[in-house]
Amino acid sequence: MMLFLSSQLNTYLIIGAFLFACGIYGLLQHRSLIGMLISGELVLSGASVNMMAFNRFLAPDPTVGQIFTLFIMGIAAAEAAIALSIIIAVYRNYKTIDAEDLQDLQG
Amino acid sequence: MDQNLYSAEGLAGVVFLGLLAATVAGALIAVNAKRLVRSVAGLSLCFTGVAGLYYFLNSPFVALMELLIYVGAVCVAIIFAVMLAEPRAEEKVGKSSGLGSLFGVIAGGLVFIGLATVSTKSHWSIAKTKINTGSVTELGSSLMTSYSMVFELISVVLLVAIIGALVLALPGRDKE
């Protein structure tokens, strides 16, 4: 029954796998650095959904998964700040954020 | 179980289906949009849906944090970066040529099928008893007791990230 999807572990696991796969696809398919950063955020949120699902349905201590997810959010915020400042610095020097134009170190 | 659509469980199920649709549609928009601004909009839709999923998983605090941090801070920061550094409109944005997309579809599809198969085929053993209810009070007390070291470490990480972002973005400002 479609209306009781919210009380099944598999729903959340499949949504987490879907977000992770979308992130992998976007990382390979996007050319701009900001697009890659967006896909990376999707990968992290897929991992968080998995953590929260196991926390709700399987874990004996239901605070562990929530704390893990809060720390994933903190790491993701730090990662986004660093990545965006790198992107701004790259744009200042090269006037592009296309990953295929940044070939100075390519042999 | 009551399967009536107009019961409380039925309405909650409809809301849950809406959240699932928002998550999936947001993720697809985020990876497939032609322009970066639309990607960011799809990302924030996806994160809103994920926050709703967290609410259904008995964690309203984490759901609020998801909205505050991801939708409120990360997406806004990415939009600032897009405004500062988006390529001009006539250039091609986003998509790579056919080969990258093909590899992306193959790799993403394999990852999805693999993970979904593993998670549906495995036998997950459920904990016999729960030692607490996972409320905000217990969350706070375990952050201050069992996980206080990790808590301090992540504050150091955030401080280093802020200083590093300033150091990286500062040079070159006076030249322009």
PDB file of C-alpha atoms in Angstrom:
ATOM      1  CA  MET A   1       0.000   0.000   0.000  1.00  0.00           C
ATOM      2  CA  MET A   2       1.470   3.310  -1.138  1.00  0.00           C
ATOM      3  CA  LEU A   3       0.178   5.259   1.847  1.00  0.00           C
ATOM      4  CA  PHE A   4       2.324   3.401   4.375  1.00  0.00           C
ATOM      5  CA  LEU A   5       5.693   3.922   2.730  1.00  0.00           C
ATOM      6  CA  SER A   6       6.801   6.191   5.553  1.00  0.00           C
ATOM      7  CA  SER A   7       7.007   3.355   8.088  1.00  0.00           C
ATOM      8  CA  GLN A   8       9.291   1.114   6.015  1.00  0.00           C
ATOM      9  CA  LEU A   9      13.062   1.132   6.183  1.00  0.00           C
ATOM     10  CA  ASN A  10      13.496   0.285   2.494  1.00  0.00           C
ATOM     11  CA  THR A  11      11.831   3.502   1.318  1.00  0.00           C
ATOM     12  CA  TYR A  12      14.457   5.622   3.005  1.00  0.00           C
ATOM     13  CA  LEU A  13      17.331   3.384   1.938  1.00  0.00           C
ATOM     14  CA  ILE A  14      16.238   3.572  -1.699  1.00  0.00           C
ATOM     15  CA  ILE A  15      15.821   7.360  -1.522  1.00  0.00           C
ATOM     16  CA  GLY A  16      19.319   7.593  -0.021  1.00  0.00           C
ATOM     17  CA  ALA A  17      20.724   5.398  -2.800  1.00  0.00           C
ATOM     18  CA  PHE A  18      18.913   7.539  -5.381  1.00  0.00           C
ATOM     19  CA  LEU A  19      20.381  10.782  -4.016  1.00  0.00           C
ATOM     20  CA  PHE A  20      23.848   9.198  -3.936  1.00  0.00           C
ATOM     21  CA  ALA A  21      23.509   7.975  -7.543  1.00  0.00           C
ATOM     22  CA  CYS A  22      22.248  11.396  -8.684  1.00  0.00           C
ATOM     23  CA  GLY A  23      25.327  12.930  -7.073  1.00  0.00           C
ATOM     24  CA  ILE A  24      27.692  10.508  -8.838  1.00  0.00           C
ATOM     25  CA  TYR A  25      25.956  11.149 -12.167  1.00  0.00           C
ATOM     26  CA  GLY A  26      26.160  14.914 -11.680  1.00  0.00           C
ATOM     27  CA  LEU A  27      29.840  14.775 -10.706  1.00  0.00           C
ATOM     28  CA  LEU A  28      30.671  12.970 -13.942  1.00  0.00           C
ATOM     29  CA  GLN A  29      28.351  14.975 -16.158  1.00  0.00           C
ATOM     30  CA  HIS A  30      28.755  18.597 -15.034  1.00  0.00           C
ATOM     31  CA  ARG A  31      31.489  20.716 -16.537  1.00  0.00           C
ATOM     32  CA  SER A  32      31.395  23.686 -14.195  1.00  0.00           C
ATOM     33  CA  LEU A  33      32.976  23.566 -10.752  1.00  0.00           C
ATOM     34  CA  ILE A  34      29.828  24.882  -9.059  1.00  0.00           C
ATOM     35  CA  GLY A  35      27.793  22.079 -10.639  1.00  0.00           C
ATOM     36  CA  MET A  36      30.250  19.566  -9.222  1.00  0.00           C
ATOM     37  CA  LEU A  37      29.916  21.158  -5.779  1.00  0.00           C
ATOM     38  CA  ILE A  38      26.108  20.862  -5.997  1.00  0.00           C
ATOM     39  CA  SER A  39      26.439  17.162  -6.891  1.00  0.00           C
ATOM     40  CA  GLY A  40      28.778  16.654  -3.940  1.00  0.00           C
ATOM     41  CA  GLU A  41      26.141  18.079  -1.625  1.00  0.00           C
ATOM     42  CA  LEU A  42      23.653  15.546  -3.048  1.00  0.00           C
ATOM     43  CA  VAL A  43      26.062  12.686  -2.232  1.00  0.00           C
ATOM     44  CA  LEU A  44      26.411  13.912   1.355  1.00  0.00           C
ATOM     45  CA  SER A  45      22.673  14.207   1.828  1.00  0.00           C
ATOM     46  CA  GLY A  46      22.176  10.661   0.514  1.00  0.00           C
ATOM     47  CA  ALA A  47      24.557   9.467   3.229  1.00  0.00           C
ATOM     48  CA  SER A  48      22.649  11.495   5.833  1.00  0.00           C
ATOM     49  CA  VAL A  49      19.304   9.984   4.822  1.00  0.00           C
ATOM     50  CA  ASN A  50      20.772   6.495   5.247  1.00  0.00           C
ATOM     51  CA  MET A  51      22.114   7.379   8.695  1.00  0.00           C
ATOM     52  CA  MET A  52      18.770   8.756   9.833  1.00  0.00           C
ATOM     53  CA  ALA A  53      16.868   5.731   8.525  1.00  0.00           C
ATOM     54  CA  PHE A  54      19.084   3.255  10.384  1.00  0.00           C
ATOM     55  CA  ASN A  55      18.852   5.493  13.420  1.00  0.00           C
ATOM     56  CA  ARG A  56      15.059   5.441  13.400  1.00  0.00           C
ATOM     57  CA  PHE A  57      14.488   1.772  12.664  1.00  0.00           C
ATOM     58  CA  LEU A  58      17.487  -0.233  13.890  1.00  0.00           C
ATOM     59  CA  ALA A  59      19.662   1.602  16.412  1.00  0.00           C
ATOM     60  CA  PRO A  60      19.281   0.995  20.141  1.00  0.00           C
ATOM     61  CA  ASP A  61      20.328   4.576  20.909  1.00  0.00           C
ATOM     62  CA  PRO A  62      18.329   6.970  18.697  1.00  0.00           C
ATOM     63  CA  THR A  63      20.565   9.970  19.378  1.00  0.00           C
ATOM     64  CA  VAL A  64      23.643   8.544  17.637  1.00  0.00           C
ATOM     65  CA  GLY A  65      22.363   8.882  14.077  1.00  0.00           C
ATOM     66  CA  GLN A  66      21.019  12.379  14.688  1.00  0.00           C
ATOM     67  CA  ILE A  67      24.390  13.518  16.022  1.00  0.00           C
ATOM     68  CA  PHE A  68      26.135  11.885  13.073  1.00  0.00           C
ATOM     69  CA  THR A  69      23.837  13.738  10.685  1.00  0.00           C
ATOM     70  CA  LEU A  70      24.457  17.049  12.469  1.00  0.00           C
ATOM     71  CA  PHE A  71      28.213  16.501  12.090  1.00  0.00           C
ATOM     72  CA  ILE A  72      27.775  15.643   8.397  1.00  0.00           C
ATOM     73  CA  MET A  73      25.968  18.985   8.035  1.00  0.00           C
ATOM     74  CA  GLY A  74      28.831  20.800   9.750  1.00  0.00           C
ATOM     75  CA  ILE A  75      31.432  19.145   7.519  1.00  0.00           C
ATOM     76  CA  ALA A  76      29.322  19.896   4.436  1.00  0.00           C
ATOM     77  CA  ALA A  77      29.033  23.573   5.380  1.00  0.00           C
ATOM     78  CA  ALA A  78      32.805  23.836   5.889  1.00  0.00           C
ATOM     79  CA  GLU A  79      33.405  22.023   2.596  1.00  0.00           C
ATOM     80  CA  ALA A  80      31.027  24.344   0.733  1.00  0.00           C
ATOM     81  CA  ALA A  81      32.716  27.450   2.170  1.00  0.00           C
ATOM     82  CA  ILE A  82      36.214  26.267   1.200  1.00  0.00           C
ATOM     83  CA  ALA A  83      35.125  25.044  -2.246  1.00  0.00           C
ATOM     84  CA  LEU A  84      33.295  28.298  -3.046  1.00  0.00           C
ATOM     85  CA  SER A  85      36.291  30.431  -2.075  1.00  0.00           C
ATOM     86  CA  ILE A  86      38.540  28.219  -4.242  1.00  0.00           C
ATOM     87  CA  ILE A  87      36.061  28.639  -7.114  1.00  0.00           C
ATOM     88  CA  ILE A  88      36.082  32.437  -6.683  1.00  0.00           C
ATOM     89  CA  ALA A  89      39.901  32.451  -6.644  1.00  0.00           C
ATOM     90  CA  VAL A  90      40.029  30.262  -9.780  1.00  0.00           C
ATOM     91  CA  TYR A  91      37.544  32.539 -11.520  1.00  0.00           C
ATOM     92  CA  ARG A  92      39.654  35.587 -10.711  1.00  0.00           C
ATOM     93  CA  ASN A  93      42.762  34.055 -12.240  1.00  0.00           C
ATOM     94  CA  TYR A  94      41.314  32.203 -15.239  1.00  0.00           C
ATOM     95  CA  LYS A  95      37.976  33.981 -15.919  1.00  0.00           C
ATOM     96  CA  THR A  96      36.288  30.595 -16.191  1.00  0.00           C
ATOM     97  CA  ILE A  97      34.824  27.931 -13.923  1.00  0.00           C
ATOM     98  CA  ASP A  98      34.749  25.243 -16.613  1.00  0.00           C
ATOM     99  CA  ALA A  99      36.714  22.252 -15.335  1.00  0.00           C
ATOM    100  CA  GLU A 100      38.015  21.402 -18.827  1.00  0.00           C
ATOM    101  CA  ASP A 101      39.630  24.826 -19.299  1.00  0.00           C
ATOM    102  CA  LEU A 102      41.782  24.476 -16.195  1.00  0.00           C
ATOM    103  CA  GLN A 103      44.624  22.511 -17.792  1.00  0.00           C
ATOM    104  CA  ASP A 104      47.792  24.281 -16.674  1.00  0.00           C
ATOM    105  CA  LEU A 105      49.078  21.206 -14.857  1.00  0.00           C
ATOM    106  CA  GLN A 106      47.976  18.711 -17.519  1.00  0.00           C
ATOM    107  CA  GLY A 107      50.963  16.834 -18.947  1.00  0.00           C
TER     108      GLY A 107
ATOM    109  CA  MET B   1      -4.366  -0.813   9.765  1.00  0.00           C
ATOM    110  CA  ASP B   2      -6.812   1.782   8.589  1.00  0.00           C
ATOM    111  CA  GLN B   3      -6.359   2.254   4.874  1.00  0.00           C
ATOM    112  CA  ASN B   4      -8.804   5.107   4.445  1.00  0.00           C
ATOM    113  CA  LEU B   5      -7.331   8.065   2.561  1.00  0.00           C
ATOM    114  CA  TYR B   6      -9.060  10.575   4.825  1.00  0.00           C
ATOM    115  CA  SER B   7      -7.803   9.133   8.094  1.00  0.00           C
ATOM    116  CA  ALA B   8      -4.837  10.756   9.812  1.00  0.00           C
ATOM    117  CA  GLU B   9      -2.463   8.010   8.613  1.00  0.00           C
ATOM    118  CA  GLY B  10      -3.765   8.326   5.067  1.00  0.00           C
ATOM    119  CA  LEU B  11      -3.211  12.088   4.981  1.00  0.00           C
ATOM    120  CA  ALA B  12       0.260  11.664   6.469  1.00  0.00           C
ATOM    121  CA  GLY B  13       0.952   9.111   3.734  1.00  0.00           C
ATOM    122  CA  VAL B  14      -0.117  11.606   1.061  1.00  0.00           C
ATOM    123  CA  VAL B  15       2.171  14.253   2.567  1.00  0.00           C
ATOM    124  CA  PHE B  16       4.993  11.705   2.600  1.00  0.00           C
ATOM    125  CA  LEU B  17       4.441  10.915  -1.086  1.00  0.00           C
ATOM    126  CA  GLY B  18       4.634  14.639  -1.814  1.00  0.00           C
ATOM    127  CA  LEU B  19       7.919  14.896   0.060  1.00  0.00           C
ATOM    128  CA  LEU B  20       9.320  11.906  -1.848  1.00  0.00           C
ATOM    129  CA  ALA B  21       8.298  13.527  -5.128  1.00  0.00           C
ATOM    130  CA  ALA B  22       9.914  16.838  -4.088  1.00  0.00           C
ATOM    131  CA  THR B  23      13.162  15.085  -3.165  1.00  0.00           C
ATOM    132  CA  VAL B  24      13.387  13.075  -6.384  1.00  0.00           C
ATOM    133  CA  ALA B  25      12.352  15.990  -8.623  1.00  0.00           C
ATOM    134  CA  GLY B  26      14.739  18.374  -6.874  1.00  0.00           C
ATOM    135  CA  ALA B  27      17.670  15.979  -7.265  1.00  0.00           C
ATOM    136  CA  LEU B  28      16.883  15.444 -10.959  1.00  0.00           C
ATOM    137  CA  ILE B  29      16.600  19.208 -11.576  1.00  0.00           C
ATOM    138  CA  ALA B  30      19.853  19.812  -9.691  1.00  0.00           C
ATOM    139  CA  VAL B  31      21.867  17.465 -11.886  1.00  0.00           C
ATOM    140  CA  ASN B  32      20.121  18.086 -15.222  1.00  0.00           C
ATOM    141  CA  ALA B  33      19.392  21.827 -15.378  1.00  0.00           C
ATOM    142  CA  LYS B  34      21.058  23.848 -18.129  1.00  0.00           C
ATOM    143  CA  ARG B  35      21.703  26.904 -15.975  1.00  0.00           C
ATOM    144  CA  LEU B  36      23.426  26.903 -12.621  1.00  0.00           C
ATOM    145  CA  VAL B  37      20.778  29.024 -10.898  1.00  0.00           C
ATOM    146  CA  ARG B  38      18.155  26.416 -11.721  1.00  0.00           C
ATOM    147  CA  SER B  39      20.459  23.710 -10.367  1.00  0.00           C
ATOM    148  CA  VAL B  40      20.665  25.560  -7.062  1.00  0.00           C
ATOM    149  CA  ALA B  41      16.877  25.963  -6.990  1.00  0.00           C
ATOM    150  CA  GLY B  42      16.497  22.212  -7.561  1.00  0.00           C
ATOM    151  CA  LEU B  43      19.016  21.564  -4.801  1.00  0.00           C
ATOM    152  CA  SER B  44      17.026  23.637  -2.320  1.00  0.00           C
ATOM    153  CA  LEU B  45      13.796  21.835  -3.329  1.00  0.00           C
ATOM    154  CA  CYS B  46      15.568  18.510  -2.767  1.00  0.00           C
ATOM    155  CA  PHE B  47      16.825  19.595   0.660  1.00  0.00           C
ATOM    156  CA  THR B  48      13.359  20.742   1.667  1.00  0.00           C
ATOM    157  CA  GLY B  49      12.037  17.283   0.788  1.00  0.00           C
ATOM    158  CA  VAL B  50      14.855  15.633   2.745  1.00  0.00           C
ATOM    159  CA  ALA B  51      14.019  17.811   5.761  1.00  0.00           C
ATOM    160  CA  GLY B  52      10.442  16.506   5.556  1.00  0.00           C
ATOM    161  CA  LEU B  53      11.769  12.932   5.452  1.00  0.00           C
ATOM    162  CA  TYR B  54      13.743  13.647   8.635  1.00  0.00           C
ATOM    163  CA  TYR B  55      10.527  14.870  10.248  1.00  0.00           C
ATOM    164  CA  PHE B  56       8.913  11.543   9.384  1.00  0.00           C
ATOM    165  CA  LEU B  57      11.925   9.797  10.944  1.00  0.00           C
ATOM    166  CA  ASN B  58      11.092  11.208  14.402  1.00  0.00           C
ATOM    167  CA  SER B  59      13.782  13.906  14.279  1.00  0.00           C
ATOM    168  CA  PRO B  60      12.187  17.369  14.071  1.00  0.00           C
ATOM    169  CA  PHE B  61      15.369  19.014  15.371  1.00  0.00           C
ATOM    170  CA  VAL B  62      17.521  17.590  12.571  1.00  0.00           C
ATOM    171  CA  ALA B  63      14.799  18.559  10.073  1.00  0.00           C
ATOM    172  CA  LEU B  64      14.959  22.183  11.252  1.00  0.00           C
ATOM    173  CA  MET B  65      18.764  22.124  11.112  1.00  0.00           C
ATOM    174  CA  GLU B  66      18.580  20.776   7.553  1.00  0.00           C
ATOM    175  CA  LEU B  67      16.361  23.687   6.539  1.00  0.00           C
ATOM    176  CA  LEU B  68      18.510  26.262   8.366  1.00  0.00           C
ATOM    177  CA  ILE B  69      21.942  25.039   7.275  1.00  0.00           C
ATOM    178  CA  TYR B  70      21.361  23.643   3.793  1.00  0.00           C
ATOM    179  CA  VAL B  71      18.478  25.695   2.395  1.00  0.00           C
ATOM    180  CA  GLY B  72      19.266  28.816   4.399  1.00  0.00           C
ATOM    181  CA  ALA B  73      23.058  28.914   4.298  1.00  0.00           C
ATOM    182  CA  VAL B  74      24.643  26.557   1.772  1.00  0.00           C
ATOM    183  CA  CYS B  75      22.216  27.259  -1.091  1.00  0.00           C
ATOM    184  CA  VAL B  76      22.433  31.027  -0.525  1.00  0.00           C
ATOM    185  CA  ALA B  77      26.246  30.843  -0.499  1.00  0.00           C
ATOM    186  CA  ILE B  78      26.217  28.859  -3.759  1.00  0.00           C
ATOM    187  CA  ILE B  79      23.881  31.458  -5.297  1.00  0.00           C
ATOM    188  CA  PHE B  80      26.343  34.208  -4.309  1.00  0.00           C
ATOM    189  CA  ALA B  81      29.131  32.263  -5.993  1.00  0.00           C
ATOM    190  CA  VAL B  82      26.991  31.826  -9.128  1.00  0.00           C
ATOM    191  CA  MET B  83      26.363  35.573  -9.229  1.00  0.00           C
ATOM    192  CA  LEU B  84      30.099  36.281  -8.848  1.00  0.00           C
ATOM    193  CA  ALA B  85      31.404  33.660 -11.239  1.00  0.00           C
ATOM    194  CA  GLU B  86      28.786  32.402 -13.691  1.00  0.00           C
ATOM    195  CA  PRO B  87      29.958  32.125 -17.273  1.00  0.00           C
ATOM    196  CA  ARG B  88      28.307  34.422 -19.768  1.00  0.00           C
ATOM    197  CA  ALA B  89      24.915  33.439 -21.077  1.00  0.00           C
ATOM    198  CA  GLU B  90      25.987  32.676 -24.648  1.00  0.00           C
ATOM    199  CA  GLU B  91      28.532  30.080 -23.546  1.00  0.00           C
ATOM    200  CA  LYS B  92      27.469  26.539 -22.999  1.00  0.00           C
ATOM    201  CA  VAL B  93      26.918  25.838 -19.330  1.00  0.00           C
ATOM    202  CA  GLY B  94      26.757  22.695 -17.316  1.00  0.00           C
ATOM    203  CA  LYS B  95      26.582  19.760 -19.662  1.00  0.00           C
ATOM    204  CA  SER B  96      29.631  17.928 -20.838  1.00  0.00           C
ATOM    205  CA  SER B  97      29.887  16.275 -24.222  1.00  0.00           C
ATOM    206  CA  GLY B  98      28.247  12.910 -24.828  1.00  0.00           C
ATOM    207  CA  LEU B  99      30.919  10.668 -23.358  1.00  0.00           C
ATOM    208  CA  GLY B 100      30.829  12.215 -19.875  1.00  0.00           C
ATOM    209  CA  SER B 101      27.038  11.975 -19.766  1.00  0.00           C
ATOM    210  CA  LEU B 102      27.140   8.356 -20.905  1.00  0.00           C
ATOM    211  CA  PHE B 103      29.685   7.379 -18.254  1.00  0.00           C
ATOM    212  CA  GLY B 104      27.659   9.352 -15.716  1.00  0.00           C
ATOM    213  CA  VAL B 105      24.452   7.484 -16.535  1.00  0.00           C
ATOM    214  CA  ILE B 106      26.238   4.102 -16.426  1.00  0.00           C
ATOM    215  CA  ALA B 107      28.051   4.800 -13.153  1.00  0.00           C
ATOM    216  CA  GLY B 108      25.026   6.377 -11.462  1.00  0.00           C
ATOM    217  CA  GLY B 109      22.733   3.579 -12.598  1.00  0.00           C
ATOM    218  CA  LEU B 110      25.126   0.880 -11.390  1.00  0.00           C
ATOM    219  CA  VAL B 111      25.541   2.579  -8.018  1.00  0.00           C
ATOM    220  CA  PHE B 112      21.780   2.962  -7.608  1.00  0.00           C
ATOM    221  CA  ILE B 113      20.979  -0.617  -8.612  1.00  0.00           C
ATOM    222  CA  GLY B 114      23.746  -1.986  -6.406  1.00  0.00           C
ATOM    223  CA  LEU B 115      22.815  -0.019  -3.325  1.00  0.00           C
ATOM    224  CA  ALA B 116      19.077  -0.631  -3.755  1.00  0.00           C
ATOM    225  CA  THR B 117      19.620  -4.377  -4.214  1.00  0.00           C
ATOM    226  CA  VAL B 118      21.875  -4.606  -1.174  1.00  0.00           C
ATOM    227  CA  SER B 119      19.485  -2.649   1.021  1.00  0.00           C
ATOM    228  CA  THR B 120      16.359  -4.560   0.014  1.00  0.00           C
ATOM    229  CA  LYS B 121      17.960  -8.030   0.034  1.00  0.00           C
ATOM    230  CA  SER B 122      19.780  -7.717   3.355  1.00  0.00           C
ATOM    231  CA  HIS B 123      18.265  -8.833   6.598  1.00  0.00           C
ATOM    232  CA  TRP B 124      18.423  -5.963   9.065  1.00  0.00           C
ATOM    233  CA  SER B 125      18.248  -6.954  12.694  1.00  0.00           C
ATOM    234  CA  ILE B 126      16.218  -4.591  14.824  1.00  0.00           C
ATOM    235  CA  ALA B 127      17.425  -3.589  18.271  1.00  0.00           C
ATOM    236  CA  LYS B 128      15.495  -5.283  21.072  1.00  0.00           C
ATOM    237  CA  THR B 129      15.149  -2.224  23.274  1.00  0.00           C
ATOM    238  CA  LYS B 130      15.746   1.471  22.798  1.00  0.00           C
ATOM    239  CA  ILE B 131      17.712   3.018  25.638  1.00  0.00           C
ATOM    240  CA  ASN B 132      16.167   6.470  25.122  1.00  0.00           C
ATOM    241  CA  THR B 133      13.656   8.236  22.899  1.00  0.00           C
ATOM    242  CA  GLY B 134      15.997  10.440  20.889  1.00  0.00           C
ATOM    243  CA  SER B 135      14.402  13.691  22.012  1.00  0.00           C
ATOM    244  CA  VAL B 136      16.135  17.062  21.841  1.00  0.00           C
ATOM    245  CA  THR B 137      16.956  16.917  25.548  1.00  0.00           C
ATOM    246  CA  GLU B 138      18.755  13.590  25.176  1.00  0.00           C
ATOM    247  CA  LEU B 139      20.453  14.848  22.024  1.00  0.00           C
ATOM    248  CA  GLY B 140      21.837  17.839  23.897  1.00  0.00           C
ATOM    249  CA  SER B 141      22.985  15.868  26.920  1.00  0.00           C
ATOM    250  CA  SER B 142      24.787  13.263  24.814  1.00  0.00           C
ATOM    251  CA  LEU B 143      26.426  16.069  22.792  1.00  0.00           C
ATOM    252  CA  MET B 144      27.758  17.443  26.065  1.00  0.00           C
ATOM    253  CA  THR B 145      28.834  14.084  27.515  1.00  0.00           C
ATOM    254  CA  SER B 146      29.641  11.214  25.122  1.00  0.00           C
ATOM    255  CA  TYR B 147      30.376  13.355  22.076  1.00  0.00           C
ATOM    256  CA  SER B 148      31.884  16.475  23.662  1.00  0.00           C
ATOM    257  CA  MET B 149      35.301  15.789  22.091  1.00  0.00           C
ATOM    258  CA  VAL B 150      33.790  15.518  18.592  1.00  0.00           C
ATOM    259  CA  PHE B 151      31.773  18.643  19.275  1.00  0.00           C
ATOM    260  CA  GLU B 152      34.923  20.602  20.102  1.00  0.00           C
ATOM    261  CA  LEU B 153      36.748  19.165  17.097  1.00  0.00           C
ATOM    262  CA  ILE B 154      34.037  20.211  14.656  1.00  0.00           C
ATOM    263  CA  SER B 155      34.105  23.738  16.027  1.00  0.00           C
ATOM    264  CA  VAL B 156      37.857  23.802  15.320  1.00  0.00           C
ATOM    265  CA  VAL B 157      37.169  22.496  11.796  1.00  0.00           C
ATOM    266  CA  LEU B 158      34.618  25.264  11.183  1.00  0.00           C
ATOM    267  CA  LEU B 159      37.019  27.921  12.496  1.00  0.00           C
ATOM    268  CA  VAL B 160      39.787  26.658  10.207  1.00  0.00           C
ATOM    269  CA  ALA B 161      37.347  26.591   7.290  1.00  0.00           C
ATOM    270  CA  ILE B 162      36.315  30.208   7.868  1.00  0.00           C
ATOM    271  CA  ILE B 163      39.917  31.410   8.127  1.00  0.00           C
ATOM    272  CA  GLY B 164      40.919  29.325   5.115  1.00  0.00           C
ATOM    273  CA  ALA B 165      38.069  30.729   3.018  1.00  0.00           C
ATOM    274  CA  LEU B 166      39.145  34.275   3.912  1.00  0.00           C
ATOM    275  CA  VAL B 167      42.803  33.544   3.108  1.00  0.00           C
ATOM    276  CA  LEU B 168      41.883  31.962  -0.237  1.00  0.00           C
ATOM    277  CA  ALA B 169      39.491  34.666  -1.374  1.00  0.00           C
ATOM    278  CA  LEU B 170      41.332  37.711  -0.043  1.00  0.00           C
ATOM    279  CA  PRO B 171      44.243  38.222  -2.482  1.00  0.00           C
ATOM    280  CA  GLY B 172      43.350  40.102  -5.665  1.00  0.00           C
ATOM    281  CA  ARG B 173      40.589  42.137  -4.137  1.00  0.00           C
ATOM    282  CA  ASP B 174      42.519  45.424  -4.254  1.00  0.00           C
ATOM    283  CA  LYS B 175      43.604  45.015  -7.886  1.00  0.00           C
ATOM    284  CA  GLU B 176      40.097  45.138  -9.347  1.00  0.00           C
TER     285      GLU B 176
END
